[in-house]
Amino acid sequence: MIITTQERIMVKVAAVQASPVWLDAQGTLDKTISLIEEAGKKDVKLIAFGEVWLPGYPFSIWLLPPMQAMEIVMRHRMNAITVDGPEMRAIGEAARKAGTYVMLGFAERDGGSIYCSQALIDDRGDLVMSRRKLKPTHMERTVWGEGPADDLKVTETPFGKVGGLCCWENMQPINRHGMFQLGEQIHVACWPSFGMFKGAPQAYALSAEANLVQSQCYAMQGGCYVLAPGSIITEAQLDDITMGDEGAAQMVFAGGGAAAVFGPDGRRLTEPLDEYTDGLAIAEADLMAIESAKVFADPAGHYNRPDVAREVLSRSAGPAAPAEEPEEAVA
């Protein structure tokens, strides 16, 4: 539902918490369409899915030696989709029928490479934005390529400027500030399942608690709404993910759902869902709340010091910075 007055724009949004049909593009596509239909019946105008929801996150790459996990990598590759393929068209048709925008996390095939991507489909069924994860994290680099530097994007919609980032892209300061500079109002921070490494003290940074804090901080820092969708690992998927390896079986668990929506003051707007149960975390977003947040702190305006950022970055640009041109000799 979108309510528009001279002063307020309100829209119902939903973050998905569900289990894909793991590494099965067609099965996950069918489930995607079903969830979009459910969102439409609940008058949701933006539904967001987790990281590589379609066809599912290849958890095995973190749990097994690279060559042992190659079977999973190959299955993931063979179930990746293209931005102009039949799966995306089917999702577009579902979005049109439901009258909702869809932010999809998916494995994208382009030639011989696979990317961790996000696509925004509008309520007419048209693809209006597609982007790729800029820097896959650690073991993910054995699966996905890197996105281009200009893949920080926001899209104008009837209910505000919508953007998204994948997993730990959401905690990179440069990424965040780039999105804030683009005027983002509704952000999709898509995550995988938090069932992997659940309860392992050495992997707290990968926990639901830690990464929901990142989502909450993003909302408060940017003065924007944040949808944090994610996936569930089912009991039936565990043997497939671990490939029968006893060591791997001690590091991955069923559950891991933690979908949430946060307001522009950092407030959590949705109650926690049962981590083992498919569902939608639904909230009403009021764009006037963004105006209220920006009164106190606009990170791309009155609360910004770009001159300081330029000074600091120019002094410590890091190893990826191009070498400075030598000064010309003075005659």
mmCIF file with all atom_site columns, C-alpha atoms in Angstrom, residues 170-252:
data_model
loop_
_atom_site.group_PDB
_atom_site.id
_atom_site.type_symbol
_atom_site.label_atom_id
_atom_site.label_alt_id
_atom_site.label_comp_id
_atom_site.label_asym_id
_atom_site.label_entity_id
_atom_site.label_seq_id
_atom_site.pdbx_PDB_ins_code
_atom_site.Cartn_x
_atom_site.Cartn_y
_atom_site.Cartn_z
_atom_site.occupancy
_atom_site.B_iso_or_equiv
_atom_site.pdbx_formal_charge
_atom_site.auth_seq_id
_atom_site.auth_comp_id
_atom_site.auth_asym_id
_atom_site.auth_atom_id
_atom_site.pdbx_PDB_model_num
ATOM 1  C CA . ASN A 1 170 ? 27.059 -3.104  3.681  1.00 0.00 ? 170 ASN A CA 1
ATOM 2  C CA . MET A 1 171 ? 29.846 -2.457  6.180  1.00 0.00 ? 171 MET A CA 1
ATOM 3  C CA . GLN A 1 172 ? 32.373 -0.867  3.809  1.00 0.00 ? 172 GLN A CA 1
ATOM 4  C CA . PRO A 1 173 ? 32.497 2.876   4.656  1.00 0.00 ? 173 PRO A CA 1
ATOM 5  C CA . ILE A 1 174 ? 33.159 3.968   1.058  1.00 0.00 ? 174 ILE A CA 1
ATOM 6  C CA . ASN A 1 175 ? 30.214 1.914   -0.226 1.00 0.00 ? 175 ASN A CA 1
ATOM 7  C CA . ARG A 1 176 ? 27.906 3.318   2.418  1.00 0.00 ? 176 ARG A CA 1
ATOM 8  C CA . HIS A 1 177 ? 28.869 6.899   1.803  1.00 0.00 ? 177 HIS A CA 1
ATOM 9  C CA . GLY A 1 178 ? 28.534 6.435   -1.946 1.00 0.00 ? 178 GLY A CA 1
ATOM 10 C CA . MET A 1 179 ? 24.945 5.251   -1.506 1.00 0.00 ? 179 MET A CA 1
ATOM 11 C CA . PHE A 1 180 ? 24.185 8.116   0.876  1.00 0.00 ? 180 PHE A CA 1
ATOM 12 C CA . GLN A 1 181 ? 25.560 10.583  -1.684 1.00 0.00 ? 181 GLN A CA 1
ATOM 13 C CA . LEU A 1 182 ? 23.168 9.123   -4.261 1.00 0.00 ? 182 LEU A CA 1
ATOM 14 C CA . GLY A 1 183 ? 20.235 10.036  -2.009 1.00 0.00 ? 183 GLY A CA 1
ATOM 15 C CA . GLU A 1 184 ? 19.198 6.495   -1.089 1.00 0.00 ? 184 GLU A CA 1
ATOM 16 C CA . GLN A 1 185 ? 15.968 6.359   0.934  1.00 0.00 ? 185 GLN A CA 1
ATOM 17 C CA . ILE A 1 186 ? 15.180 2.624   1.045  1.00 0.00 ? 186 ILE A CA 1
ATOM 18 C CA . HIS A 1 187 ? 18.125 0.227   1.191  1.00 0.00 ? 187 HIS A CA 1
ATOM 19 C CA . VAL A 1 188 ? 18.169 -3.554  0.770  1.00 0.00 ? 188 VAL A CA 1
ATOM 20 C CA . ALA A 1 189 ? 20.992 -5.143  2.769  1.00 0.00 ? 189 ALA A CA 1
ATOM 21 C CA . CYS A 1 190 ? 20.758 -8.728  1.555  1.00 0.00 ? 190 CYS A CA 1
ATOM 22 C CA . TRP A 1 191 ? 22.368 -11.524 3.585  1.00 0.00 ? 191 TRP A CA 1
ATOM 23 C CA . PRO A 1 192 ? 22.898 -15.293 3.256  1.00 0.00 ? 192 PRO A CA 1
ATOM 24 C CA . SER A 1 193 ? 21.706 -17.638 5.997  1.00 0.00 ? 193 SER A CA 1
ATOM 25 C CA . PHE A 1 194 ? 23.184 -17.194 9.473  1.00 0.00 ? 194 PHE A CA 1
ATOM 26 C CA . GLY A 1 195 ? 22.996 -20.944 10.081 1.00 0.00 ? 195 GLY A CA 1
ATOM 27 C CA . MET A 1 196 ? 26.615 -21.293 8.984  1.00 0.00 ? 196 MET A CA 1
ATOM 28 C CA . PHE A 1 197 ? 29.066 -21.093 11.919 1.00 0.00 ? 197 PHE A CA 1
ATOM 29 C CA . LYS A 1 198 ? 26.105 -20.465 14.258 1.00 0.00 ? 198 LYS A CA 1
ATOM 30 C CA . GLY A 1 199 ? 27.397 -20.345 17.812 1.00 0.00 ? 199 GLY A CA 1
ATOM 31 C CA . ALA A 1 200 ? 31.077 -20.570 16.819 1.00 0.00 ? 200 ALA A CA 1
ATOM 32 C CA . PRO A 1 201 ? 32.946 -17.920 18.888 1.00 0.00 ? 201 PRO A CA 1
ATOM 33 C CA . GLN A 1 202 ? 35.662 -17.575 16.242 1.00 0.00 ? 202 GLN A CA 1
ATOM 34 C CA . ALA A 1 203 ? 33.053 -16.555 13.636 1.00 0.00 ? 203 ALA A CA 1
ATOM 35 C CA . TYR A 1 204 ? 31.012 -13.966 15.552 1.00 0.00 ? 204 TYR A CA 1
ATOM 36 C CA . ALA A 1 205 ? 31.478 -11.495 12.692 1.00 0.00 ? 205 ALA A CA 1
ATOM 37 C CA . LEU A 1 206 ? 29.367 -13.830 10.514 1.00 0.00 ? 206 LEU A CA 1
ATOM 38 C CA . SER A 1 207 ? 26.536 -14.100 13.049 1.00 0.00 ? 207 SER A CA 1
ATOM 39 C CA . ALA A 1 208 ? 22.982 -12.793 12.752 1.00 0.00 ? 208 ALA A CA 1
ATOM 40 C CA . GLU A 1 209 ? 23.566 -10.522 15.741 1.00 0.00 ? 209 GLU A CA 1
ATOM 41 C CA . ALA A 1 210 ? 26.650 -8.886  14.238 1.00 0.00 ? 210 ALA A CA 1
ATOM 42 C CA . ASN A 1 211 ? 25.236 -8.413  10.772 1.00 0.00 ? 211 ASN A CA 1
ATOM 43 C CA . LEU A 1 212 ? 21.868 -7.118  11.920 1.00 0.00 ? 212 LEU A CA 1
ATOM 44 C CA . VAL A 1 213 ? 23.854 -4.504  13.847 1.00 0.00 ? 213 VAL A CA 1
ATOM 45 C CA . GLN A 1 214 ? 25.461 -3.578  10.520 1.00 0.00 ? 214 GLN A CA 1
ATOM 46 C CA . SER A 1 215 ? 21.997 -3.202  8.970  1.00 0.00 ? 215 SER A CA 1
ATOM 47 C CA . GLN A 1 216 ? 20.730 -1.163  11.897 1.00 0.00 ? 216 GLN A CA 1
ATOM 48 C CA . CYS A 1 217 ? 23.811 1.061   11.847 1.00 0.00 ? 217 CYS A CA 1
ATOM 49 C CA . TYR A 1 218 ? 23.400 1.593   8.090  1.00 0.00 ? 218 TYR A CA 1
ATOM 50 C CA . ALA A 1 219 ? 19.837 2.805   8.678  1.00 0.00 ? 219 ALA A CA 1
ATOM 51 C CA . MET A 1 220 ? 20.817 5.201   11.444 1.00 0.00 ? 220 MET A CA 1
ATOM 52 C CA . GLN A 1 221 ? 23.944 6.461   9.696  1.00 0.00 ? 221 GLN A CA 1
ATOM 53 C CA . GLY A 1 222 ? 22.212 7.011   6.357  1.00 0.00 ? 222 GLY A CA 1
ATOM 54 C CA . GLY A 1 223 ? 18.875 8.212   7.698  1.00 0.00 ? 223 GLY A CA 1
ATOM 55 C CA . CYS A 1 224 ? 17.148 5.632   5.478  1.00 0.00 ? 224 CYS A CA 1
ATOM 56 C CA . TYR A 1 225 ? 14.997 2.531   5.745  1.00 0.00 ? 225 TYR A CA 1
ATOM 57 C CA . VAL A 1 226 ? 16.888 -0.767  5.610  1.00 0.00 ? 226 VAL A CA 1
ATOM 58 C CA . LEU A 1 227 ? 15.374 -4.102  4.619  1.00 0.00 ? 227 LEU A CA 1
ATOM 59 C CA . ALA A 1 228 ? 17.532 -7.043  5.740  1.00 0.00 ? 228 ALA A CA 1
ATOM 60 C CA . PRO A 1 229 ? 16.347 -10.243 4.020  1.00 0.00 ? 229 PRO A CA 1
ATOM 61 C CA . GLY A 1 230 ? 18.108 -13.595 4.350  1.00 0.00 ? 230 GLY A CA 1
ATOM 62 C CA . SER A 1 231 ? 17.757 -17.311 3.785  1.00 0.00 ? 231 SER A CA 1
ATOM 63 C CA . ILE A 1 232 ? 17.131 -20.374 5.933  1.00 0.00 ? 232 ILE A CA 1
ATOM 64 C CA . ILE A 1 233 ? 19.083 -23.642 5.895  1.00 0.00 ? 233 ILE A CA 1
ATOM 65 C CA . THR A 1 234 ? 16.783 -26.653 6.329  1.00 0.00 ? 234 THR A CA 1
ATOM 66 C CA . GLU A 1 235 ? 17.639 -29.942 8.017  1.00 0.00 ? 235 GLU A CA 1
ATOM 67 C CA . ALA A 1 236 ? 17.183 -31.672 4.678  1.00 0.00 ? 236 ALA A CA 1
ATOM 68 C CA . GLN A 1 237 ? 19.879 -29.489 3.075  1.00 0.00 ? 237 GLN A CA 1
ATOM 69 C CA . LEU A 1 238 ? 22.613 -30.166 5.638  1.00 0.00 ? 238 LEU A CA 1
ATOM 70 C CA . ASP A 1 239 ? 23.951 -33.413 4.143  1.00 0.00 ? 239 ASP A CA 1
ATOM 71 C CA . ASP A 1 240 ? 24.072 -31.826 0.699  1.00 0.00 ? 240 ASP A CA 1
ATOM 72 C CA . ILE A 1 241 ? 25.901 -28.737 1.980  1.00 0.00 ? 241 ILE A CA 1
ATOM 73 C CA . THR A 1 242 ? 28.479 -30.718 3.966  1.00 0.00 ? 242 THR A CA 1
ATOM 74 C CA . MET A 1 243 ? 28.848 -33.510 1.377  1.00 0.00 ? 243 MET A CA 1
ATOM 75 C CA . GLY A 1 244 ? 28.961 -35.962 4.269  1.00 0.00 ? 244 GLY A CA 1
ATOM 76 C CA . ASP A 1 245 ? 32.098 -34.407 5.778  1.00 0.00 ? 245 ASP A CA 1
ATOM 77 C CA . GLU A 1 246 ? 32.064 -34.770 9.587  1.00 0.00 ? 246 GLU A CA 1
ATOM 78 C CA . GLY A 1 247 ? 34.152 -31.657 10.182 1.00 0.00 ? 247 GLY A CA 1
ATOM 79 C CA . ALA A 1 248 ? 31.906 -29.536 7.993  1.00 0.00 ? 248 ALA A CA 1
ATOM 80 C CA . ALA A 1 249 ? 28.839 -30.926 9.766  1.00 0.00 ? 249 ALA A CA 1
ATOM 81 C CA . GLN A 1 250 ? 30.077 -29.332 13.012 1.00 0.00 ? 250 GLN A CA 1
ATOM 82 C CA . MET A 1 251 ? 30.097 -25.853 11.449 1.00 0.00 ? 251 MET A CA 1
ATOM 83 C CA . VAL A 1 252 ? 26.700 -25.565 9.753  1.00 0.00 ? 252 VAL A CA 1
#
